[in-house]
Amino acid sequence: MASSGGDNCTLCNDDDGTSTEAVTWCTECEVLLCAGCEKHHTKSKASKDHKTMSTKDYHNLPKFMLELSSQCRDHNKKFELYCSFHACPCCVQCITDKHKKCHDLKPLSDILKQVKSSASVQLFEKDLKNVKENLEEIIKYLNSRMNTSNSQKTKAAEQIRSMRKSIDDFLNKLEQEIFDDLESKHSQLKSKMNTLLQQLKTQADQISQLQSEFSKMTQYANELQMYVGLREIEKTTSQATKYIDELKSRDNFEEKNLEVNISPALQSILQEVKLFGNININTSQSTLRIKPGRKDQAQNLFQAVPRLEEIKPTMLRTLTIPEDMNSTRIPVCRILTDGKCLILNRYRDGRSHALLLFGNDGIFERQVITFTEYPHDACYVTNNTVAVALGINNKTVLVDLKKNQIIQTIQLSHYCFGVASDGKLLVISNDQKSTIVILDDMSQTILEGVGVNHISLFGGNIYATIFMENNVCCYKSTGEPLWTFQHHDIDGPEGIALDKHGFVYIASWGNNSIVVVSPDGKTCKTILSEADGINYPVHIDINRETGIMIVSSKEEKTSAEKDRGNHYHTAIIYKI
C-alpha cells in the first residue's frame, strides 16, 4: 500500500529528510521506486520478473485499490491461499489462526490466474451498464411523469376556470378550496417524485463513477486489485439492483394522474352546490420497462472456473434415430432448456427436410415440422420456440414446438446461414454480413463487417467461425471485432457454442475434433478427436445450466454400408 505522503522513492529517503521522486510502483514489492532504484530492481534476481507500472498509471487506479496490499495485515506475510468458505485471501499463518476447519483452500495464484479474462469481467461490466441504463431510464420516466402531471394540472385548472366563468362570486370560496386541494395533491406527487429523483440521481452518479474507475481498473490493476475491485463492483451493483427491485415492488412507478371532476349541479342549481369538485390521484400500472438484474451475484463471482487443460467431456449416450429417418446429410443438433434434443435432418432423396424431437434419454419422440426449403441452421429462442434459417430463401422462421407449426416468418435482405438467439434478439449470419433482429419489435440492424458462418451469443458478444479462413472470432454486438484466433488444431471450423464460463467450443470438421478456445481467445485445447468417435462434426450446442453438450457426427451403420462408403449422421451427448 502506498504512502499518502507523495510520490517519493520508498527505498532511498535521505537522513536529512530529502528524497528522490518516484517514477515506478512495483505491484509485488509494493514500493515506489526512483529511476536509480528501479534500475537495480530490474537487475536483481529476486525482483527482475516483478510487474511494475508508472506512478501516473498507479494513481489512475480507484482510490480503494490504492489501499490494498498483498500482505496479510495480521501476520505481515504474503497472501498465498484463498478460502472459498470465507471468500478471502489468507497467508499460511492465517490457516492456523482462523481457517483450521476450512477445507476448501486453493492456491491464490489459481484464483487470480484468469481473473481479468474471466467471464465475470464481462458480466460485471454489463451489470454496471445495465444498472446505469436502468437508473437513466427511471429518471427519464419520472421526468416524463412530472411533465404529464404538470400538463394534467394545467388541464384541470383550465376546466375549473372555464366553469367558474359561468357562476357568480359566491363560488370564490369553493374555487379557492378546489385550487388548494389541487395544489396539495400535486405537491404530494411532486414532492415524492422529486425525492425519488434525487435518490436515483445519487445512485446514477455513483454508478457513473464506478464505471469510470472500472475502465481504469481493467487497464492498470494487478490481479489481486482486480479481484478485490470486482468484489467491490459486485457489491455496489448488487445493492443498486436490489434498490431498483425494491422501488419496483412498491408503488413508486405507479402512474398517479391528476384529474378534476366538476359537479354537475353547478349547471342547474347553484344553491345546492357545496363543493366545486374534487381532485383525485388515480393509480394505473406503470409503463416503465427496465432490464432485470442478475440474481445472487455474490454467489456467482469467481465460481470454480476450470482451467483449460482440465476440460474433458464424458460421453453419456448417442441419439437413437429411427431407421426410416436416417440421414446422409448433416443434421443441426440443439439442446433444449428441458434437456430434450432437436435434430434438423436434411435428405437427398426428395423427402421434405424434418425437424425431429428426442427425449432426455436420446430416444426419438416425434417429428415437429418439415420444410420444403433447404434449412441451414436452427437455435432455441424462448417459450418453446426455435428459429430455423432457410438459406437462399433469405428468410428465417420461428417454429412453435408445441403447436408443430411456423408462427412467424422473418424476411431478410441476405442469405441465411447461421442463427443464434439469447431470447431477446436473433443474429442471422452468412459469409458476407449478419443481421440483428430485436424480437420485441422485429426491427433489423445489418452488421456489414460480420461475415461469418456459424454463430453463438454470450455475455452480449457475438462468437463465430469462418470456415475458409480457419478463424474463430469474437465481436461486440455493434459488429466491432474483439479478437480473432487461429491454431493448427482448428481445421475447417463449423459449429460453435460456449459454456457458462465463456470457454468457446468449436466443431473442427477438417480434422474430426472438438476444440476448446479460452475466453480471451489466446489458447486452445483439443478435447475430443476421431479416437473418441468424432467423425466430420458440423454442429455443436451446450446447455449452459446443466453442462450437457451435443455434437453431430457421422457413423457407419453396417459393414456393407461401410464398404459402399455410406455414412449416416447422428448426435452424441456429453457432460462437460
C-alpha positions as MATLAB code, in Angstrom:
seq = 'MASSGGDNCTLCNDDDGTSTEAVTWCTECEVLLCAGCEKHHTKSKASKDHKTMSTKDYHNLPKFMLELSSQCRDHNKKFELYCSFHACPCCVQCITDKHKKCHDLKPLSDILKQVKSSASVQLFEKDLKNVKENLEEIIKYLNSRMNTSNSQKTKAAEQIRSMRKSIDDFLNKLEQEIFDDLESKHSQLKSKMNTLLQQLKTQADQISQLQSEFSKMTQYANELQMYVGLREIEKTTSQATKYIDELKSRDNFEEKNLEVNISPALQSILQEVKLFGNININTSQSTLRIKPGRKDQAQNLFQAVPRLEEIKPTMLRTLTIPEDMNSTRIPVCRILTDGKCLILNRYRDGRSHALLLFGNDGIFERQVITFTEYPHDACYVTNNTVAVALGINNKTVLVDLKKNQIIQTIQLSHYCFGVASDGKLLVISNDQKSTIVILDDMSQTILEGVGVNHISLFGGNIYATIFMENNVCCYKSTGEPLWTFQHHDIDGPEGIALDKHGFVYIASWGNNSIVVVSPDGKTCKTILSEADGINYPVHIDINRETGIMIVSSKEEKTSAEKDRGNHYHTAIIYKI';
ca = [
       0.000    0.000    0.000;
       1.478    3.359   -0.998;
       2.148    6.136    1.449;
      -0.125    9.144    1.256;
       2.848   11.495    1.643;
       3.580   11.814   -2.087;
       5.430   10.043   -4.855;
       8.848    9.812   -3.221;
      11.068    6.766   -3.545;
      10.378    4.343   -0.704;
      13.907    2.939   -0.652;
      16.263    5.906   -0.850;
      14.979    8.510    1.612;
      17.968   10.559    2.857;
      18.726   11.194    6.527;
      18.287   14.946    6.049;
      14.655   14.401    5.118;
      15.056   14.790    1.355;
      14.047   12.065   -1.044;
      14.104   11.257   -4.738;
      10.970   11.459   -6.872;
       9.488    8.050   -7.627;
       8.733    7.050  -11.224;
       7.612    3.421  -10.787;
       5.410    1.340   -8.500;
       6.239   -2.362   -8.010;
       2.985   -4.271   -7.637;
       4.657   -7.181   -5.862;
       7.116   -5.404   -3.539;
       4.508   -2.644   -3.021;
       7.106    0.127   -3.027;
       7.656    3.326   -5.005;
      10.963    3.411   -6.903;
      13.004    6.258   -8.294;
      14.884    5.820  -11.585;
      18.022    4.576   -9.844;
      16.260    2.109   -7.579;
      14.193    0.882  -10.483;
      17.362    0.080  -12.396;
      18.674   -2.062   -9.524;
      15.216   -3.570   -9.021;
      15.056   -4.829  -12.632;
      18.527   -6.343  -12.409;
      18.036   -8.106   -9.077;
      17.480  -11.843   -9.430;
      14.722  -11.701   -6.806;
      12.739   -8.871   -8.418;
      13.626   -8.764  -12.122;
      10.364  -10.522  -13.086;
       8.136   -8.347  -10.891;
       5.366   -6.395  -12.560;
       5.690   -2.615  -12.352;
       3.734    0.412  -13.500;
       4.383    4.122  -13.760;
       3.348    6.265  -10.817;
       0.902    8.013  -13.161;
      -0.798    4.722  -14.007;
      -0.700    3.734  -10.339;
      -2.657    6.813   -9.331;
      -5.183    6.091  -12.077;
      -6.377    3.107  -10.041;
      -9.551    3.597   -7.957;
      -8.850    5.005   -4.504;
      -9.912    1.876   -2.643;
      -7.388   -0.149   -4.670;
      -4.510    2.076   -3.566;
      -5.207    0.910   -0.031;
      -4.944   -2.788   -0.883;
      -1.954   -4.903   -0.003;
      -0.813   -8.373   -0.990;
       0.494   -8.775    2.557;
      -1.613  -10.090    5.442;
      -2.099   -7.227    7.914;
      -2.305   -9.602   10.876;
       0.842  -11.636   10.183;
       2.818   -9.457    7.736;
       3.138  -12.368    5.332;
       2.256  -12.622    1.651;
      -1.182  -13.948    0.770;
      -0.713  -17.400   -0.776;
      -4.088  -19.142   -0.379;
      -7.748  -18.408   -0.918;
     -10.529  -19.642    1.401;
     -13.688  -20.258   -0.615;
     -15.808  -20.611    2.536;
     -14.881  -17.158    3.884;
     -14.273  -15.696    0.378;
     -10.964  -14.120    1.372;
      -7.221  -14.473    0.735;
      -5.041  -15.712    3.571;
      -1.416  -16.328    4.412;
       0.000  -19.585    5.787;
      -0.284  -18.261    9.349;
      -3.969  -17.435    8.820;
      -4.664  -21.149    8.340;
      -3.570  -21.866   11.891;
      -5.308  -18.841   13.422;
      -8.610  -18.541   11.524;
      -9.041  -21.332    8.981;
      -8.350  -24.578   10.842;
     -11.740  -26.023    9.906;
     -11.807  -24.661    6.362;
     -11.328  -27.435    3.811;
     -11.813  -25.543    0.566;
      -8.466  -23.741    0.399;
      -6.963  -23.127   -3.029;
      -3.716  -21.518   -4.190;
      -4.391  -17.800   -4.601;
      -2.469  -17.862   -7.867;
      -5.057  -20.270   -9.331;
      -7.928  -17.989   -8.295;
      -6.280  -14.867   -9.741;
      -4.798  -16.554  -12.804;
      -7.651  -15.773  -15.189;
      -9.430  -13.029  -13.257;
      -9.069  -10.372  -15.970;
     -10.075  -12.743  -18.768;
     -12.849  -14.487  -16.843;
     -16.469  -14.264  -17.926;
     -17.161  -12.398  -14.663;
     -15.371   -9.319  -16.003;
     -17.747   -9.068  -18.957;
     -20.756   -9.877  -16.777;
     -19.950   -7.202  -14.194;
     -19.186   -4.674  -16.896;
     -22.603   -5.490  -18.324;
     -24.143   -5.247  -14.831;
     -22.709   -1.750  -14.438;
     -24.038   -0.769  -17.833;
     -27.489   -2.241  -17.126;
     -27.796   -0.589  -13.720;
     -26.723    2.773  -15.160;
     -29.177    2.404  -18.057;
     -31.954    1.417  -15.647;
     -31.305    4.466  -13.472;
     -31.242    6.724  -16.525;
     -34.459    5.144  -17.822;
     -36.181    5.650  -14.466;
     -35.050    9.281  -14.307;
     -36.302    9.824  -17.841;
     -39.583    8.117  -16.984;
     -40.128   10.148  -13.814;
     -39.304   13.377  -15.637;
     -41.886   12.398  -18.222;
     -44.401   11.693  -15.475;
     -43.611   15.081  -13.951;
     -44.372   16.727  -17.286;
     -47.563   14.694  -17.618;
     -48.567   15.630  -14.086;
     -47.923   19.306  -14.849;
     -49.994   19.037  -18.019;
     -52.788   17.357  -16.081;
     -52.631   20.113  -13.515;
     -52.882   22.730  -16.237;
     -55.806   20.948  -17.871;
     -57.611   20.618  -14.551;
     -57.071   24.292  -13.834;
     -58.482   25.227  -17.235;
     -61.601   23.150  -16.551;
     -62.023   24.827  -13.193;
     -61.624   28.345  -14.629;
     -63.995   27.565  -17.508;
     -66.699   26.528  -15.053;
     -66.028   29.476  -12.791;
     -66.905   31.942  -15.566;
     -70.498   30.725  -15.606;
     -71.152   31.079  -11.870;
     -71.249   34.087   -9.548;
     -68.974   35.339   -6.813;
     -70.362   33.095   -4.150;
     -68.241   30.285   -5.637;
     -64.991   32.122   -4.940;
     -64.531   30.366   -1.650;
     -65.243   26.974   -3.175;
     -62.946   27.809   -6.082;
     -60.135   28.604   -3.685;
     -60.740   25.372   -1.820;
     -60.571   23.332   -5.012;
     -57.346   25.080   -6.058;
     -55.870   24.423   -2.634;
     -56.848   20.787   -2.919;
     -55.321   20.595   -6.382;
     -52.116   22.228   -5.219;
     -51.950   19.943   -2.193;
     -52.367   16.758   -4.204;
     -49.978   17.967   -6.900;
     -47.417   18.958   -4.253;
     -47.667   15.487   -2.760;
     -46.909   13.937   -6.119;
     -44.187   16.430   -6.926;
     -42.530   16.074   -3.523;
     -42.471   12.274   -3.713;
     -41.139   12.249   -7.266;
     -38.515   14.937   -6.528;
     -37.310   12.965   -3.517;
     -37.116    9.797   -5.583;
     -35.351   11.622   -8.423;
     -32.680   12.925   -6.071;
     -32.077    9.431   -4.715;
     -31.877    7.993   -8.228;
     -29.504   10.707   -9.445;
     -27.229    9.983   -6.479;
     -27.264    6.267   -7.391;
     -26.618    7.116  -11.055;
     -23.669    9.329  -10.138;
     -22.181    6.530   -8.017;
     -22.518    4.044  -10.853;
     -21.007    6.551  -13.328;
     -18.023    6.985  -11.024;
     -17.683    3.213  -10.680;
     -17.846    2.816  -14.475;
     -15.013    5.298  -14.866;
     -12.979    3.515  -12.208;
     -13.772    0.116  -13.755;
     -12.155    1.123  -17.048;
      -9.032    2.271  -15.229;
      -9.077   -0.809  -13.048;
      -9.097   -3.191  -16.019;
      -6.114   -1.347  -17.516;
      -3.906   -0.801  -14.517;
      -4.865   -3.107  -11.650;
      -2.873   -6.165  -10.751;
      -4.645   -9.471  -10.239;
      -5.362   -9.029   -6.527;
      -6.504   -5.484   -7.038;
      -8.687   -6.667   -9.873;
     -10.169   -9.390   -7.708;
     -10.996   -7.048   -4.821;
     -12.169   -4.406   -7.283;
     -14.606   -6.803   -8.870;
     -15.946   -7.743   -5.447;
     -16.447   -4.031   -4.683;
     -18.195   -3.563   -8.022;
     -20.245   -6.688   -7.373;
     -21.322   -5.301   -4.001;
     -22.279   -1.904   -5.447;
     -24.181   -3.291   -8.443;
     -25.956   -5.828   -6.227;
     -27.040   -3.036   -3.888;
     -28.171   -0.878   -6.815;
     -30.090   -3.805   -8.352;
     -31.713   -4.558   -5.010;
     -32.606   -0.873   -4.642;
     -34.250   -0.839   -8.079;
     -36.123   -4.079   -7.323;
     -37.380   -2.560   -4.055;
     -38.578    0.520   -5.942;
     -40.456   -1.724   -8.366;
     -42.038   -3.784   -5.582;
     -43.608   -0.700   -4.029;
     -45.826    1.869   -5.725;
     -43.034    4.247   -6.784;
     -43.613    3.731  -10.517;
     -47.391    3.533  -10.478;
     -48.841    6.340  -12.562;
     -50.653    8.777  -10.289;
     -52.741   11.060  -12.505;
     -54.311   14.332  -11.517;
     -57.840   14.923  -12.723;
     -60.744   17.079  -11.737;
     -64.408   16.072  -11.548;
     -66.766   19.034  -11.936;
     -70.016   18.812  -10.056;
     -72.977   18.549  -12.487;
     -75.114   20.525  -10.025;
     -73.216   23.690  -10.910;
     -75.090   23.920  -14.189;
     -78.530   23.634  -12.619;
     -78.984   24.594   -9.006;
     -76.189   26.797   -7.719;
     -77.722   26.972   -4.264;
     -77.264   23.240   -3.757;
     -73.589   23.198   -4.638;
     -71.399   22.520   -1.605;
     -68.160   21.661   -3.451;
     -66.561   22.971   -6.617;
     -65.371   19.439   -7.324;
     -62.609   17.210   -6.120;
     -59.079   16.313   -7.130;
     -58.261   12.623   -7.411;
     -54.965   10.859   -7.899;
     -55.797    7.789   -9.944;
     -53.234    4.981   -9.979;
     -52.611    2.876  -13.062;
     -49.982    0.281  -13.960;
     -46.548    1.661  -14.740;
     -45.361    1.636  -18.355;
     -41.723    1.736  -17.239;
     -39.589   -1.082  -18.663;
     -36.210   -1.747  -17.109;
     -33.684   -4.519  -17.579;
     -33.726   -7.248  -14.907;
     -30.623   -7.551  -12.771;
     -28.766  -10.805  -12.212;
     -29.808  -12.594   -9.043;
     -27.386  -13.798   -6.365;
     -24.419  -12.037   -7.910;
     -22.369  -12.621   -4.779;
     -22.586  -16.355   -5.321;
     -21.528  -16.080   -8.947;
     -18.278  -14.134   -8.568;
     -15.373  -16.399   -9.384;
     -17.127  -19.716   -9.349;
     -14.840  -22.706   -9.616;
     -13.771  -21.993  -13.172;
     -11.866  -24.958  -14.593;
      -8.545  -24.470  -16.277;
      -8.460  -25.151  -19.995;
      -6.412  -28.292  -19.512;
      -8.982  -29.642  -17.022;
     -11.888  -29.696  -19.501;
     -12.674  -33.258  -20.572;
     -16.189  -34.287  -21.679;
     -17.735  -37.580  -20.602;
     -19.857  -39.375  -23.191;
     -23.406  -40.103  -21.998;
     -25.306  -41.504  -24.996;
     -25.899  -41.405  -28.748;
     -29.282  -40.386  -30.138;
     -31.326  -43.312  -31.406;
     -32.619  -42.226  -34.821;
     -35.327  -44.405  -36.430;
     -34.091  -46.322  -39.489;
     -36.565  -44.636  -41.824;
     -35.302  -41.230  -40.700;
     -31.587  -41.872  -41.107;
     -29.963  -39.044  -42.985;
     -26.799  -38.918  -45.063;
     -26.871  -35.156  -44.712;
     -25.622  -33.227  -41.717;
     -28.303  -32.512  -39.114;
     -28.441  -29.456  -36.910;
     -28.451  -30.593  -33.280;
     -29.608  -28.485  -30.364;
     -30.147  -28.983  -26.608;
     -33.407  -27.518  -25.252;
     -33.815  -25.998  -21.792;
     -35.651  -29.117  -20.533;
     -32.813  -31.403  -21.659;
     -34.555  -32.719  -24.774;
     -32.772  -32.580  -28.138;
     -33.643  -31.324  -31.600;
     -32.194  -32.573  -34.868;
     -32.756  -30.976  -38.252;
     -32.417  -33.784  -40.820;
     -31.704  -32.906  -44.420;
     -32.482  -35.560  -47.020;
     -31.229  -36.095  -50.576;
     -33.975  -38.443  -51.738;
     -36.695  -35.855  -52.314;
     -38.265  -36.056  -48.875;
     -39.042  -32.819  -47.018;
     -36.371  -31.876  -44.501;
     -37.549  -32.664  -40.960;
     -37.163  -31.130  -37.501;
     -37.083  -34.091  -35.051;
     -37.529  -34.093  -31.247;
     -35.744  -36.560  -28.939;
     -36.285  -37.181  -25.213;
     -33.749  -36.815  -22.404;
     -32.900  -40.487  -22.855;
     -31.934  -39.964  -26.505;
     -34.995  -41.820  -27.843;
     -36.954  -40.349  -30.746;
     -40.278  -38.794  -29.677;
     -41.844  -37.131  -32.705;
     -41.430  -35.137  -35.881;
     -42.127  -31.463  -35.206;
     -42.353  -29.991  -38.713;
     -40.991  -30.425  -42.251;
     -39.540  -27.929  -44.705;
     -39.549  -27.933  -48.489;
     -36.926  -25.166  -48.345;
     -33.319  -26.094  -47.577;
     -32.620  -25.325  -43.879;
     -29.093  -24.451  -42.764;
     -29.273  -23.826  -39.035;
     -31.619  -23.677  -36.057;
     -31.491  -22.345  -32.486;
     -33.689  -22.239  -29.411;
     -35.245  -18.815  -28.842;
     -37.682  -18.860  -25.899;
     -41.067  -20.207  -24.783;
     -40.873  -23.472  -26.763;
     -39.899  -21.570  -29.903;
     -36.991  -22.287  -32.250;
     -35.674  -20.266  -35.176;
     -34.745  -22.017  -38.434;
     -32.564  -20.316  -41.076;
     -33.790  -21.141  -44.586;
     -30.725  -20.356  -46.699;
     -31.234  -18.940  -50.183;
     -34.860  -18.069  -49.425;
     -33.487  -15.106  -47.449;
     -35.742  -15.827  -44.526;
     -35.758  -17.291  -41.038;
     -38.890  -18.764  -39.469;
     -39.998  -19.157  -35.854;
     -41.457  -22.595  -35.075;
     -43.685  -23.374  -32.090;
     -42.584  -26.796  -30.773;
     -45.933  -27.455  -29.079;
     -48.159  -26.406  -31.966;
     -45.817  -28.004  -34.553;
     -46.187  -25.031  -36.873;
     -44.472  -21.882  -38.132;
     -45.743  -18.895  -36.159;
     -43.705  -16.127  -37.799;
     -41.573  -15.531  -40.875;
     -38.700  -13.025  -40.822;
     -37.697  -11.818  -44.273;
     -34.108  -10.611  -44.609;
     -32.071   -8.884  -47.294;
     -29.489  -11.644  -47.470;
     -28.853  -15.383  -47.466;
     -29.485  -17.022  -44.063;
     -26.810  -19.491  -42.969;
     -26.207  -19.349  -39.205;
     -28.663  -18.312  -36.489;
     -28.318  -17.715  -32.737;
     -30.501  -16.181  -30.031;
     -30.344  -15.098  -26.390;
     -34.122  -14.851  -26.042;
     -34.209  -11.115  -26.735;
     -32.624  -10.961  -30.160;
     -31.711  -13.109  -33.123;
     -28.445  -12.870  -35.016;
     -28.597  -14.319  -38.529;
     -25.358  -14.660  -40.488;
     -23.777  -15.529  -43.785;
     -20.253  -15.149  -45.141;
     -20.930  -11.565  -46.285;
     -22.877   -9.893  -43.490;
     -25.088  -10.528  -40.465;
     -28.375   -9.098  -39.230;
     -29.551   -8.471  -35.667;
     -33.325   -8.857  -35.193;
     -34.845   -7.427  -31.997;
     -37.593   -9.883  -31.061;
     -39.790   -7.309  -29.285;
     -40.478   -5.264  -32.413;
     -38.733   -7.325  -35.139;
     -36.575   -4.340  -36.089;
     -33.416   -5.220  -38.025;
     -29.853   -3.913  -37.928;
     -27.317   -5.093  -40.514;
     -23.710   -5.713  -39.397;
     -21.750   -5.316  -42.629;
     -18.410   -6.295  -41.102;
     -19.578   -9.576  -39.582;
     -19.316  -12.010  -42.488;
     -19.164  -15.419  -40.795;
     -20.583  -18.941  -40.884;
     -21.839  -20.416  -37.604;
     -22.528  -18.129  -34.644;
     -23.273  -18.131  -30.910;
     -24.099  -15.410  -28.343;
     -22.603  -14.962  -24.877;
     -22.207  -12.024  -22.499;
     -23.549   -9.535  -25.042;
     -20.944  -10.540  -27.650;
     -21.158  -12.470  -30.924;
     -18.870  -15.506  -31.371;
     -18.414  -17.023  -34.831;
     -16.422  -19.309  -37.103;
     -15.111  -18.578  -40.588;
     -14.665  -21.923  -42.329;
     -12.428  -20.953  -45.252;
     -10.014  -18.928  -43.099;
      -9.897  -21.372  -40.153;
     -10.800  -18.458  -37.883;
     -12.679  -18.248  -34.592;
     -13.850  -14.669  -33.935;
     -15.450  -12.559  -31.237;
     -17.363   -9.336  -31.954;
     -19.241   -6.771  -29.940;
     -22.964   -6.599  -30.653;
     -22.190   -3.484  -32.720;
     -20.007   -5.570  -35.046;
     -16.703   -4.249  -33.686;
     -14.142   -7.104  -33.649;
     -12.686   -8.017  -30.242;
     -10.366  -10.895  -31.149;
      -9.596  -13.472  -33.850;
      -7.964  -16.837  -33.137;
      -6.180  -19.340  -35.398;
      -4.437  -22.571  -34.444;
      -3.247  -25.690  -36.275;
      -5.655  -27.757  -34.116;
      -8.584  -25.943  -35.768;
      -9.177  -27.052  -39.355;
     -12.404  -26.134  -41.120;
     -14.274  -24.745  -38.079;
     -18.045  -25.235  -38.282;
     -20.388  -25.179  -35.253;
     -19.646  -23.030  -32.204;
     -21.002  -22.994  -28.625;
     -19.999  -21.514  -25.254;
     -20.247  -22.887  -21.726;
     -21.225  -20.846  -18.672;
     -17.598  -19.822  -18.039;
     -17.119  -18.346  -21.510;
     -14.990  -21.143  -22.964;
     -15.588  -21.442  -26.730;
     -16.221  -24.934  -28.161;
     -15.526  -25.483  -31.882;
     -16.546  -28.336  -34.169;
     -13.352  -28.748  -36.215;
     -14.661  -30.541  -39.300;
     -11.348  -30.866  -41.146;
      -9.557  -32.948  -38.513;
     -12.505  -34.696  -36.797;
     -12.165  -32.994  -33.429;
     -13.772  -30.710  -30.872;
     -11.516  -27.863  -29.753;
     -11.987  -25.513  -26.793;
     -10.680  -21.928  -27.022;
     -10.010  -19.882  -23.870;
     -12.406  -16.968  -23.122;
      -9.738  -14.420  -24.096;
      -9.173  -16.082  -27.478;
      -5.489  -16.782  -26.871;
      -5.097  -20.533  -26.283;
      -6.911  -23.753  -27.176;
      -7.050  -27.481  -26.464;
      -8.452  -30.466  -28.366;
     -10.870  -32.262  -26.027;
     -12.407  -34.831  -28.436;
     -10.937  -36.455  -31.515;
     -11.515  -39.236  -34.019;
     -10.337  -41.686  -31.363;
     -13.357  -40.618  -29.276;
     -15.780  -41.331  -32.136;
     -15.882  -37.818  -33.591;
     -16.336  -38.041  -37.355;
     -16.883  -34.941  -39.518;
     -18.520  -32.847  -36.770;
     -20.501  -29.864  -38.007;
     -22.875  -28.802  -35.253;
     -22.382  -28.412  -31.522;
     -24.552  -27.000  -28.736;
     -24.282  -26.652  -24.936;
     -26.894  -26.256  -22.205;
     -25.003  -23.794  -20.000;
     -27.070  -24.555  -16.924;
     -26.571  -28.337  -16.946;
     -23.255  -28.610  -18.812;
     -24.748  -31.041  -21.331;
     -23.169  -30.872  -24.805;
     -24.417  -32.355  -28.086;
     -22.184  -32.915  -31.130;
     -23.162  -34.102  -34.605;
     -21.076  -36.955  -36.027;
     -21.218  -39.423  -38.911;
     -21.366  -43.140  -38.280;
     -21.280  -46.262  -40.439;
     -24.430  -48.326  -39.915;
     -23.394  -51.741  -41.300;
     -20.326  -53.401  -42.799;
     -21.985  -53.393  -46.217;
     -22.680  -49.693  -45.949;
     -19.119  -49.168  -44.797;
     -17.883  -50.874  -47.967;
     -20.064  -48.535  -50.008;
     -18.774  -45.535  -48.033;
     -22.344  -44.899  -46.897;
     -22.404  -42.868  -43.681;
     -25.347  -41.767  -41.594;
     -25.466  -38.798  -39.307;
     -26.293  -38.885  -35.605;
     -25.576  -36.824  -32.487;
     -23.579  -37.708  -29.387;
     -24.408  -36.375  -25.913;
     -21.620  -35.433  -23.451;
     -21.313  -33.998  -19.967;
     -18.687  -31.265  -19.613;
];
